[in-house]
Structure formats: C-alpha cells, structure tokens
PDB file of C-alpha atoms and ligand atoms in Angstrom:
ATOM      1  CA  UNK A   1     129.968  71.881  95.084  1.00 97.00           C
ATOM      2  CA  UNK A   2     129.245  73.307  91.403  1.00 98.00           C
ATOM      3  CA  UNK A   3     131.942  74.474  89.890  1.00 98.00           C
ATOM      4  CA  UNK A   4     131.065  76.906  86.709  1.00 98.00           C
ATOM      5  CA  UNK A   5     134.218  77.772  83.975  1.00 98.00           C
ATOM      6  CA  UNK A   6     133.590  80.765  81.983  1.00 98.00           C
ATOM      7  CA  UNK A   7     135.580  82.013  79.159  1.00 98.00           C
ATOM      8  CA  UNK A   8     136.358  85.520  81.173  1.00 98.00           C
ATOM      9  CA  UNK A   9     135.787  88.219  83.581  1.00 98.00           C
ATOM     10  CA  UNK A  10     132.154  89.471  81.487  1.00 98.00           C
ATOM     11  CA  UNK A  11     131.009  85.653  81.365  1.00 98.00           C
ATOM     12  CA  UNK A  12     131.500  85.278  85.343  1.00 98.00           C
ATOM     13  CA  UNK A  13     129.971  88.283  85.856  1.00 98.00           C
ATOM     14  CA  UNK A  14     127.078  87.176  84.203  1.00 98.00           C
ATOM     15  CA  UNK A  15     126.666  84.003  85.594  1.00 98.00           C
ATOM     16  CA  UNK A  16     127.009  85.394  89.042  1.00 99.00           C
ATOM     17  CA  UNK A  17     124.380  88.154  88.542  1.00 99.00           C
ATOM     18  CA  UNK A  18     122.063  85.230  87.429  1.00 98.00           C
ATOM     19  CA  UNK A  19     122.866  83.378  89.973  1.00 98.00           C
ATOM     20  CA  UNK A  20     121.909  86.522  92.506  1.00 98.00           C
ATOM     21  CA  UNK A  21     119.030  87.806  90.638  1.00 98.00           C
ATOM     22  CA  UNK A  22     117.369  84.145  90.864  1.00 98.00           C
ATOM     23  CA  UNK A  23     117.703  83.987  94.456  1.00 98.00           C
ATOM     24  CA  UNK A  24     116.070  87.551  94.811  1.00 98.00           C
ATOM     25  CA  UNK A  25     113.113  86.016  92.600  1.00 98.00           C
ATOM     26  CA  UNK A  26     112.571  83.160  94.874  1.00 98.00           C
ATOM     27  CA  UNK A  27     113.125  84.898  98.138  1.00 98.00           C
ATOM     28  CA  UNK A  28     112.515  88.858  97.667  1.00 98.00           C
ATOM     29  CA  UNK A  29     113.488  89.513 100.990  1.00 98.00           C
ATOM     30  CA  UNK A  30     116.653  87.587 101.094  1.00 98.00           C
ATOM     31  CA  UNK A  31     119.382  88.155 103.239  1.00 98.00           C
ATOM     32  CA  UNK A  32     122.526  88.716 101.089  1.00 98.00           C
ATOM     33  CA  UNK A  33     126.043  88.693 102.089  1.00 98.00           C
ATOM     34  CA  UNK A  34     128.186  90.682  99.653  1.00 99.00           C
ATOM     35  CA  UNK A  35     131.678  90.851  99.458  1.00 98.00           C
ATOM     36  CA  UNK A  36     134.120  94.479  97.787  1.00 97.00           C
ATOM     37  CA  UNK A  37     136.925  93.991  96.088  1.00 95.00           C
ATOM     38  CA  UNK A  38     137.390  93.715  92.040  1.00 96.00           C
ATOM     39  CA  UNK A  39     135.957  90.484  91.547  1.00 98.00           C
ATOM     40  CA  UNK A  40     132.644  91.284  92.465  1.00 98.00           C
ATOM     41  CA  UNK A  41     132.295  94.180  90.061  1.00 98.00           C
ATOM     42  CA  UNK A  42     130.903  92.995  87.097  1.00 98.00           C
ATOM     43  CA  UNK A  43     128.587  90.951  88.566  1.00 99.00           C
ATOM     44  CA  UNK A  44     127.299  94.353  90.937  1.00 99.00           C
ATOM     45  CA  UNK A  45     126.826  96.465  87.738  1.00 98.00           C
ATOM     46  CA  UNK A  46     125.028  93.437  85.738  1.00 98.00           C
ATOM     47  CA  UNK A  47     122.528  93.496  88.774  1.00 98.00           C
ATOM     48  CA  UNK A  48     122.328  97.213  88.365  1.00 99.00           C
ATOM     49  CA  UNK A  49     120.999  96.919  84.612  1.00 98.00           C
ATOM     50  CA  UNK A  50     118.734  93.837  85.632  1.00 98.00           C
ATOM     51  CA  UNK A  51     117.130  96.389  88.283  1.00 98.00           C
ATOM     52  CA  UNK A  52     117.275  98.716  85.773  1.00 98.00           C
ATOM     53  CA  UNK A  53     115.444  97.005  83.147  1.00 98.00           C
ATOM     54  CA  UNK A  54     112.776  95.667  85.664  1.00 98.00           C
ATOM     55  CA  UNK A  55     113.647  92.277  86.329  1.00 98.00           C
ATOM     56  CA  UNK A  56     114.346  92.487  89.977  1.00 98.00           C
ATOM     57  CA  UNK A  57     113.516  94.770  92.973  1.00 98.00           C
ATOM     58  CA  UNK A  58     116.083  95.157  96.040  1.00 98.00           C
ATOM     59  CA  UNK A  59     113.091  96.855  98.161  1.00 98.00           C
ATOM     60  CA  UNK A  60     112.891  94.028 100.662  1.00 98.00           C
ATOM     61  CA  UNK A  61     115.972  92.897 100.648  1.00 98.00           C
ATOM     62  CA  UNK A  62     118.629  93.109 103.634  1.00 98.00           C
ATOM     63  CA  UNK A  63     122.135  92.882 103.443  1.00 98.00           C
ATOM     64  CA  UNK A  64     125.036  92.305 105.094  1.00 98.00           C
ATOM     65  CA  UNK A  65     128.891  92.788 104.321  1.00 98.00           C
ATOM     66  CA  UNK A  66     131.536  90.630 105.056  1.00 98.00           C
ATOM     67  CA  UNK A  67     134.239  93.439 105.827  1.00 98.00           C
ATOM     68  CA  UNK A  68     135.468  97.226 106.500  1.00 98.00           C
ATOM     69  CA  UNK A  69     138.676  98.797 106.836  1.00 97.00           C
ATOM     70  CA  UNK A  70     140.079  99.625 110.472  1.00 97.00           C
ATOM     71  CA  UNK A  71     139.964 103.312 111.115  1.00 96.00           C
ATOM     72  CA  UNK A  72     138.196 104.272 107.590  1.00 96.00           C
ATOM     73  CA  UNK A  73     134.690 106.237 107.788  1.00 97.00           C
ATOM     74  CA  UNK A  74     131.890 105.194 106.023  1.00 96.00           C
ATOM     75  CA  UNK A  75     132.041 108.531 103.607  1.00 96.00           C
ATOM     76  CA  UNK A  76     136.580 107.560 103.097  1.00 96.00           C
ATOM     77  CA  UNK A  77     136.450 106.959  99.238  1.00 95.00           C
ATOM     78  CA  UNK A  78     138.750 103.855 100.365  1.00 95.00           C
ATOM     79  CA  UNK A  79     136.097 102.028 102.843  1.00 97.00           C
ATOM     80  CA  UNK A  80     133.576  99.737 101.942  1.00 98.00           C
ATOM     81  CA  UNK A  81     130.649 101.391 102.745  1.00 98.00           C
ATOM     82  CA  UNK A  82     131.959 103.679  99.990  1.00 98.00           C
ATOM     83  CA  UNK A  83     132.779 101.136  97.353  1.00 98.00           C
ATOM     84  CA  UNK A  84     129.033  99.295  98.055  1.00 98.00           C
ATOM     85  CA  UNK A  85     127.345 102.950  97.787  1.00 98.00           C
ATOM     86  CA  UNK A  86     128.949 102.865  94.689  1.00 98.00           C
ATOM     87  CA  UNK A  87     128.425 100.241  93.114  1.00 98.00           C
ATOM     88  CA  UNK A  88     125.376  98.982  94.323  1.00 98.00           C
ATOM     89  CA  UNK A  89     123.557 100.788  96.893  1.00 98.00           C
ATOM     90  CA  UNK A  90     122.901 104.454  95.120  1.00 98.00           C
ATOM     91  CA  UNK A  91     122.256 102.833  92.239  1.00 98.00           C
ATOM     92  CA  UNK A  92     118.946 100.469  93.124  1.00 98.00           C
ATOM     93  CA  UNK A  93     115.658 100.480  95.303  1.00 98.00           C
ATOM     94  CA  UNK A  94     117.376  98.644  98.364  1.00 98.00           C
ATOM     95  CA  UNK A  95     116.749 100.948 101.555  1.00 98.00           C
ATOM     96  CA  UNK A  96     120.087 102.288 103.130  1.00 98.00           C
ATOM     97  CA  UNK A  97     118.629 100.684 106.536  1.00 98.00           C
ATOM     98  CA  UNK A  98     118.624  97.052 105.033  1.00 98.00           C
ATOM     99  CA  UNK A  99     122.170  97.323 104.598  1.00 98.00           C
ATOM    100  CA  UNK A 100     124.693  96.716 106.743  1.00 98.00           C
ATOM    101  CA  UNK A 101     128.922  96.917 107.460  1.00 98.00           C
ATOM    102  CA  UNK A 102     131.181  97.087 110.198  1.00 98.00           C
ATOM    103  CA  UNK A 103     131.574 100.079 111.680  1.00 98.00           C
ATOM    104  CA  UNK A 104     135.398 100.731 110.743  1.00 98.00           C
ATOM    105  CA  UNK A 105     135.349 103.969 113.298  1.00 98.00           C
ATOM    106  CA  UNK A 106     133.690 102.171 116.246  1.00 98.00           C
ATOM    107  CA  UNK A 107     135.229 103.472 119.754  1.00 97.00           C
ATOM    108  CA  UNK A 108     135.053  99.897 121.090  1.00 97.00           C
ATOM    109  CA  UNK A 109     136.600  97.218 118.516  1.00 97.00           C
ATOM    110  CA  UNK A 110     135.772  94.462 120.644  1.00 97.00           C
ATOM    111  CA  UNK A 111     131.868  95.412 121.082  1.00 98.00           C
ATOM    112  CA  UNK A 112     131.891  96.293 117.121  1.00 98.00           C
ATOM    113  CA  UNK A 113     132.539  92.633 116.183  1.00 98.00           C
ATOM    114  CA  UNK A 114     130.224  91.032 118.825  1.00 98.00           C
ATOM    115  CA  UNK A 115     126.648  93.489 117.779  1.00 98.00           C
ATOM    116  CA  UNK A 116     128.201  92.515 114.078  1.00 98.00           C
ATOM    117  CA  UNK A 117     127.820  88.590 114.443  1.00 98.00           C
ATOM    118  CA  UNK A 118     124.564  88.921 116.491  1.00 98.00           C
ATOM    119  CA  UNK A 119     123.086  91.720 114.068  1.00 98.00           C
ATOM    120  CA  UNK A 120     123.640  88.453 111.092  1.00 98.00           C
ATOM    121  CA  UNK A 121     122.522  85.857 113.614  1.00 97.00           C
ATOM    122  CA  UNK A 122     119.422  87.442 114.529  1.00 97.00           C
ATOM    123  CA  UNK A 123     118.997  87.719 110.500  1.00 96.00           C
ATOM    124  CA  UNK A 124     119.299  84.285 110.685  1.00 96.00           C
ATOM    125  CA  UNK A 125     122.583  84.268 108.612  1.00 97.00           C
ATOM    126  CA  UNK A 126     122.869  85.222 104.994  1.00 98.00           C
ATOM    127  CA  UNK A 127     120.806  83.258 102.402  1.00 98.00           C
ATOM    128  CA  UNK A 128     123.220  83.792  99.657  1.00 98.00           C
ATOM    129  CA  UNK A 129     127.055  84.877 100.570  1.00 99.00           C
ATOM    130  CA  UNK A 130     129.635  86.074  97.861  1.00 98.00           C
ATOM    131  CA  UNK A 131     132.855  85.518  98.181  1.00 99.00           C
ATOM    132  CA  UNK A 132     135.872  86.608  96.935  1.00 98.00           C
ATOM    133  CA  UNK A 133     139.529  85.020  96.978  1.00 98.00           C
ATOM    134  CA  UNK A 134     142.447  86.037  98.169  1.00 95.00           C
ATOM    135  CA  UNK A 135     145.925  84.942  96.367  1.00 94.00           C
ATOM    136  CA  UNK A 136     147.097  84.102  99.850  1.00 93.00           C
ATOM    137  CA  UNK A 137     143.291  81.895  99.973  1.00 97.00           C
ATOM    138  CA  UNK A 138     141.984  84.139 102.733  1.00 95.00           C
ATOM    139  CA  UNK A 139     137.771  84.779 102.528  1.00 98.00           C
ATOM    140  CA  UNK A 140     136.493  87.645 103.825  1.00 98.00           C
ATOM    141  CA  UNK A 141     139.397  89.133 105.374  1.00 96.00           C
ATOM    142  CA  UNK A 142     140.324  85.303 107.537  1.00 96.00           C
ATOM    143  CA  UNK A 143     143.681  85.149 106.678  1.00 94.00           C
ATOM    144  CA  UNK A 144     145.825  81.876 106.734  1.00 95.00           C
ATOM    145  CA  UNK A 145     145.924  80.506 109.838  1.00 96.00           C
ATOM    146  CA  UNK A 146     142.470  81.754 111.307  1.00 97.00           C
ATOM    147  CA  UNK A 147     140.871  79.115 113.197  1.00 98.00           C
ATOM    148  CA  UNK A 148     137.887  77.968 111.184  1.00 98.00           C
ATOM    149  CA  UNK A 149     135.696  78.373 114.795  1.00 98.00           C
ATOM    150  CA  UNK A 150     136.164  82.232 114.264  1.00 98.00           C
ATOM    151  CA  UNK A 151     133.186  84.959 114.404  1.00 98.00           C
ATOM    152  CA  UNK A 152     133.310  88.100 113.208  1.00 98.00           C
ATOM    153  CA  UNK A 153     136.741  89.824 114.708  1.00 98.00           C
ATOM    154  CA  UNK A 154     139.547  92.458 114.308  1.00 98.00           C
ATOM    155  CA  UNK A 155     142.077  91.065 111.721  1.00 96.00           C
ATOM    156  CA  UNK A 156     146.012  92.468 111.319  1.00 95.00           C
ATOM    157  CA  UNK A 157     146.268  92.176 107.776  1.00 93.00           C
ATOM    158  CA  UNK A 158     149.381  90.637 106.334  1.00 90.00           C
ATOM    159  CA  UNK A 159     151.760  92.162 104.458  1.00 92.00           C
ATOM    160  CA  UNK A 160     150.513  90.269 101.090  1.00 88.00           C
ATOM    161  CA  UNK A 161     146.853  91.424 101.478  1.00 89.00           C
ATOM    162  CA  UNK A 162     148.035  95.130 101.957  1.00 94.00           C
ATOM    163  CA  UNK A 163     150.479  94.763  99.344  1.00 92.00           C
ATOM    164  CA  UNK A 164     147.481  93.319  96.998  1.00 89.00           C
ATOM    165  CA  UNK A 165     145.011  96.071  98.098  1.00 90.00           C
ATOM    166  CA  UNK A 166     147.167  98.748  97.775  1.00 92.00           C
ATOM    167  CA  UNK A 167     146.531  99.026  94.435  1.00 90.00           C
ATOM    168  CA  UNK A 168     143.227 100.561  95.575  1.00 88.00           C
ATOM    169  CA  UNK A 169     145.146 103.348  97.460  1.00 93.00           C
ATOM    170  CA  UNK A 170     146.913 106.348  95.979  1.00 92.00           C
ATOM    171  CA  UNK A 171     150.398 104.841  98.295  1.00 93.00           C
ATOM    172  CA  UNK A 172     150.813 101.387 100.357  1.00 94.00           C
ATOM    173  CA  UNK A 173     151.151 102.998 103.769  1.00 94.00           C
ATOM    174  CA  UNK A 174     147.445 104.683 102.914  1.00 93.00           C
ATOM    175  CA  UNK A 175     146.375 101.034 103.574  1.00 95.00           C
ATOM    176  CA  UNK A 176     144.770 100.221 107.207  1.00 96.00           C
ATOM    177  CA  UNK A 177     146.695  97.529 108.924  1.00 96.00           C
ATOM    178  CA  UNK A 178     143.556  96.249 110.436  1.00 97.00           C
ATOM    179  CA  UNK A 179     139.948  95.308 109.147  1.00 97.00           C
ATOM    180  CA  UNK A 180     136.462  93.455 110.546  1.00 98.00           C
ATOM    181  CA  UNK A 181     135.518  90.662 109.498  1.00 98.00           C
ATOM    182  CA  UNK A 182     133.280  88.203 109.804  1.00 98.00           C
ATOM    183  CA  UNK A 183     134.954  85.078 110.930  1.00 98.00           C
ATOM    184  CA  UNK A 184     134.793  81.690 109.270  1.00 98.00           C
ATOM    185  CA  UNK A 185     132.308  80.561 111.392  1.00 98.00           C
ATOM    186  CA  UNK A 186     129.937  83.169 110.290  1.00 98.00           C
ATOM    187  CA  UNK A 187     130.746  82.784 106.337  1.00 98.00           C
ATOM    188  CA  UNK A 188     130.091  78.921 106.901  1.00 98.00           C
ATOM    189  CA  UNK A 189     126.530  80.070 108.412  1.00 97.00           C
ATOM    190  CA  UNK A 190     124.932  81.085 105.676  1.00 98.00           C
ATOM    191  CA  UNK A 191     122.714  78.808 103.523  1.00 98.00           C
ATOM    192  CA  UNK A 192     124.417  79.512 100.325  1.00 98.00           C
ATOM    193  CA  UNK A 193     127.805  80.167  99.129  1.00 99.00           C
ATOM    194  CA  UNK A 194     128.933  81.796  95.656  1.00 99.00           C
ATOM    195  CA  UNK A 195     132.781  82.372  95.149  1.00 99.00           C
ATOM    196  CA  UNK A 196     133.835  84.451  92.531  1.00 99.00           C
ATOM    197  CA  UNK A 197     137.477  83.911  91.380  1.00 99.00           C
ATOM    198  CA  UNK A 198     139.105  85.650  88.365  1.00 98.00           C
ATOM    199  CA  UNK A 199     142.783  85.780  86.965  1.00 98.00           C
ATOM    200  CA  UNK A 200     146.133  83.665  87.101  1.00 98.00           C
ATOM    201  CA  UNK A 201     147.055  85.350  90.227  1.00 97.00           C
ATOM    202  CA  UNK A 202     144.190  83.366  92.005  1.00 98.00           C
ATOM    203  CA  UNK A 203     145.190  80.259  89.911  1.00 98.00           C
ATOM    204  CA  UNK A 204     147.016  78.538  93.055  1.00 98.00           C
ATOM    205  CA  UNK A 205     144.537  79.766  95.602  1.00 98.00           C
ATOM    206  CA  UNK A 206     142.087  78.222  93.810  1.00 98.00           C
ATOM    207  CA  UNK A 207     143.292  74.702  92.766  1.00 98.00           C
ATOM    208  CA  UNK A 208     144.476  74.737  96.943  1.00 98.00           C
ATOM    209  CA  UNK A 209     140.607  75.797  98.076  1.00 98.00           C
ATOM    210  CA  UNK A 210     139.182  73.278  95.325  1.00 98.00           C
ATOM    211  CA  UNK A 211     141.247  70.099  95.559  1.00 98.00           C
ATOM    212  CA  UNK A 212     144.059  70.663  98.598  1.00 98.00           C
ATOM    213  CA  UNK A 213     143.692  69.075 101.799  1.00 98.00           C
ATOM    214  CA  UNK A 214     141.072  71.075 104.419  1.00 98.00           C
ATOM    215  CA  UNK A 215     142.901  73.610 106.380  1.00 98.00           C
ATOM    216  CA  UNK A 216     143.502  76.701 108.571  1.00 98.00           C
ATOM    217  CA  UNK A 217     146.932  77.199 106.592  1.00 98.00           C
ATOM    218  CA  UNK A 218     144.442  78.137 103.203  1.00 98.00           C
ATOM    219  CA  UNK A 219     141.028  79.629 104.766  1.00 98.00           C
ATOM    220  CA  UNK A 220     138.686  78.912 101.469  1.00 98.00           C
ATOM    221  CA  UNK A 221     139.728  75.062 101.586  1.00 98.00           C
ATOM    222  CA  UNK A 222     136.471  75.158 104.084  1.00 98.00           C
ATOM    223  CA  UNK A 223     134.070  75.924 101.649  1.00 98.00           C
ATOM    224  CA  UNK A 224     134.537  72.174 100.472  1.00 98.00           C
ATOM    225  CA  UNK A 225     132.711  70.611 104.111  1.00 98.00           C
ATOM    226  CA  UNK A 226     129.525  73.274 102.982  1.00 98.00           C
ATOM    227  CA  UNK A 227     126.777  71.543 101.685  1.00 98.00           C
ATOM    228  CA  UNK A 228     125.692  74.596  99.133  1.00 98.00           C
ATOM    229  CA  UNK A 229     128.494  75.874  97.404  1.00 98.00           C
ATOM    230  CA  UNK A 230     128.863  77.456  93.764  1.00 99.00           C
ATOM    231  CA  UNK A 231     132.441  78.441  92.124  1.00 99.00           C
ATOM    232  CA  UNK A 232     132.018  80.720  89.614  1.00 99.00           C
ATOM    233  CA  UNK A 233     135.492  81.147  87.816  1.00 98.00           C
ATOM    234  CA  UNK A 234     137.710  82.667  84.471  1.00 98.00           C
ATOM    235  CA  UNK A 235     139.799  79.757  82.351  1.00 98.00           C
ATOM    236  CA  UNK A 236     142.780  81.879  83.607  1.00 98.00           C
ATOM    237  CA  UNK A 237     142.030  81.170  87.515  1.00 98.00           C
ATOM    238  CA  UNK A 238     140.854  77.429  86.621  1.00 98.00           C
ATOM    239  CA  UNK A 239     144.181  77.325  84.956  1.00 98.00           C
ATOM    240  CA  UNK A 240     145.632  74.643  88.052  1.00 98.00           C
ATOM    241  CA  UNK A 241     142.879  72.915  88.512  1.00 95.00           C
TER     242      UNK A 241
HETATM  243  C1  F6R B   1     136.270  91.684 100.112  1.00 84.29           C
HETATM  244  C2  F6R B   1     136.888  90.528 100.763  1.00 84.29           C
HETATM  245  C3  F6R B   1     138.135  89.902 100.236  1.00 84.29           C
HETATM  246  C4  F6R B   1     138.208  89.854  98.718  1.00 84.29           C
HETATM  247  C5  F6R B   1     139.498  89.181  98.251  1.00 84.29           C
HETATM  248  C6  F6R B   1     139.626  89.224  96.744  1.00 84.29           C
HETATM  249  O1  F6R B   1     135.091  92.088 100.789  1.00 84.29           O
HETATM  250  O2  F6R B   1     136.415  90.104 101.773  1.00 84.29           O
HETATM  251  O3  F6R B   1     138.247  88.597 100.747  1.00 84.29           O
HETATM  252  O4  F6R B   1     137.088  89.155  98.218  1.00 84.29           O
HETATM  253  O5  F6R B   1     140.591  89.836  98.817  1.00 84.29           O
HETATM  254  O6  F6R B   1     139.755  90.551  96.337  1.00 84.29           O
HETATM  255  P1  F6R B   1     139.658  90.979  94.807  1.00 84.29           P
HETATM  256  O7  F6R B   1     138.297  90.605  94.347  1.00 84.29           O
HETATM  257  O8  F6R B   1     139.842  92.477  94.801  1.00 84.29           O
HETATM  258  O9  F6R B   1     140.727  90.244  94.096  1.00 84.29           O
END
C-alpha cells in the first residue's frame, strides 16, 4: 500500500488527478470506477482542465460507478448520475454510453444489482477504482458489518450516513433510506485502488482502515489484503495515524 500525505484538500486533488490521468495515458481505454461524494471533487475538476488543456482524452474510456440513490432518477439534482454529469461527464469527450450507474428507479431491485455486477464483470472489473471514506469506514455505500463476500446489492443506509449526506439535501428526510452498491467483493475486483480521504472527521476512519485489525465491523480495513492500493490523504485526516 502507498500511502501519499498532502498538505490539503488542493494538494490531494492534485495528486489524485495525476494519479488518474497517468493511468488514462497508459491504458486509453481503461475501465474506471469513480466514486460521488465531496472528496472526489477536486480531483474531477483537475481532470477537467487536464482534458481541457489537451493532456488526456476520455473518448475510449468506460466507466463505472460505485453507487446511486434508491428511488432517485437519473435527471434528480440529488442522484449520482446528476452529480457525475456534473462534474465530469458534460464537461469532457467520454461518450454518455461508456458510462455507467445503477439504475436508482429500476422496477426490480433485485435484477438491478445482479445486470450491475455482471455489466463490471464482463468489463473485466475496473482498472483503476476511487474510493471515498466514510466516517463510519464504509466504501462505496458497504456499511459496517457487510460481509466482505458481498456483490453489488440494495443497502439500508444507517442513520450516520444519512445524517452525513444530508448535508447534500435541502432537509434530512429528503435523503433515500436505501442505495446500490457495489459490494465489497466487487470493489476488491478491480486491479487498482485509489482512496481519497480528507478532513478530521475521517481522522478515525482512517487510522482504523490503515492500521486496525481486518474487519467487517470497519469495511475499508479490506483494502489492506489488496495487492494495489494508493491512499491519497490531507495532514488533517492523517492526523491518527
Ligand atoms: C460515494 C461513495 C461513498 C463516499 C463516502 C465519502 O460514491 O460511495 O462511500 O465516498 O461516503 O463521502 P464524502 O467524500 O462526501 O465525504
């Protein structure tokens, strides 16, 4: 595992868009498993100006995300496929048919999350994933106690994750109570990992992912049997380690 310190949010972002924008160099048609939330943003708007300024091309590439919301369409200003549009999507060459999400408005749940995990399998599993970290330690949206042999599934969301999100939402009880996710199973499929962790309220997650004991009780603590992980984090979120 490499484990990268930057001075702040800017400096991860940076180093994560590097990070990105070299594996789109060496494999332009890389499979790449992207991740919403705040953590990611900097990093999604450095890859913007790289594309931008000519340095890469998202024409071949494919991705796939790790989440959506329960219930939330993919136009809801609130659901993933929104945020991604936004920050990503609309703004470089990638085509809209390379890219891929849970459908949060699928009639059948169960049949959602099984063409999910065989749409990434017959991918061949991400080259690069990004993940985020939850305060509780969930990835993706694999909450504590999710049993690490998990593919992609219908998650309750605890009451700390919707409390967390909710910031995102104009009240708490606009939050779903449910999202997909890819499982840890599928996360631990892909070739390459980068986590992205920023802040003191991540501080304990992290030191518990990094150097606790591996186990369902704190989901990210996987990541350390993977052979092919990077931790990209802030002083303030290496702050227990
Ligand atoms: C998002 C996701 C979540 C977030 C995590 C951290 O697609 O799967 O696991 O990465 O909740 O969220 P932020 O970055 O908003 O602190």
């Amino acid at each position: 595992m490499k484990i990268y310190k930057e001075l702040d949010y800017d400096a991860v972002s940076k180093r994560a868009a590097a990070l990105v924008a070299a594996q789109i160099k060496e494999k332009n048609d890389s499979i790449l498993g992207l991740a919403t939330g705040s953590s990611p943003v900097g990093m999604y708007k450095e890859l913007v100006d790289m594309y931008n300024a000519g340095e890469i091309s998202f024409k071949n590439i494919r991705t796939v995300n790790l989440d959506e919301y329960a219930g939330l369409a993919d136009d809801d200003v609130n659901s993933y496929h929104y945020f991604m549009n936004q920050h990503l999507f609309s703004k470089v060459d990638i085509d809209p048919a390379n890219t891929h999400l849970p459908n949060g408005i699928a009639a059948d749940p169960e049949a959602e999350c099984a063409s999910y995990e065989d749409l990434i399998q017959s991918l061949g599993g991400a080259d690069l994933q990004i993940l985020g970290l939850g305060e509780n330690g969930h990835i993706g949206f694999n909450e504590p106690g999710t049993p690490f042999t998990e593919v992609t599934h219908l998650v309750d969301l605890t009451e700390s994750t919707i409390r967390a999100n909710s910031r995102l939402f104009e009240k708490i009880e606009d939050v779903p109570r449910q999202a997909y996710s890819m499982g840890i199973k599928t996360i631990m499929s892909a070739k390459r990992i980068l986590l992205i962790v920023t802040g003191t309220a991540k501080a304990d997650a992290l030191a518990k992912v990094l150097t606790g004991p591996v186990t369902e009780t704190v989901p990210g603590s996987v990541l350390q049997t993977h052979p092919d992980v990077t931790v990209i984090c802030d002083e303030a979120a290496a702050s227990q380690l």
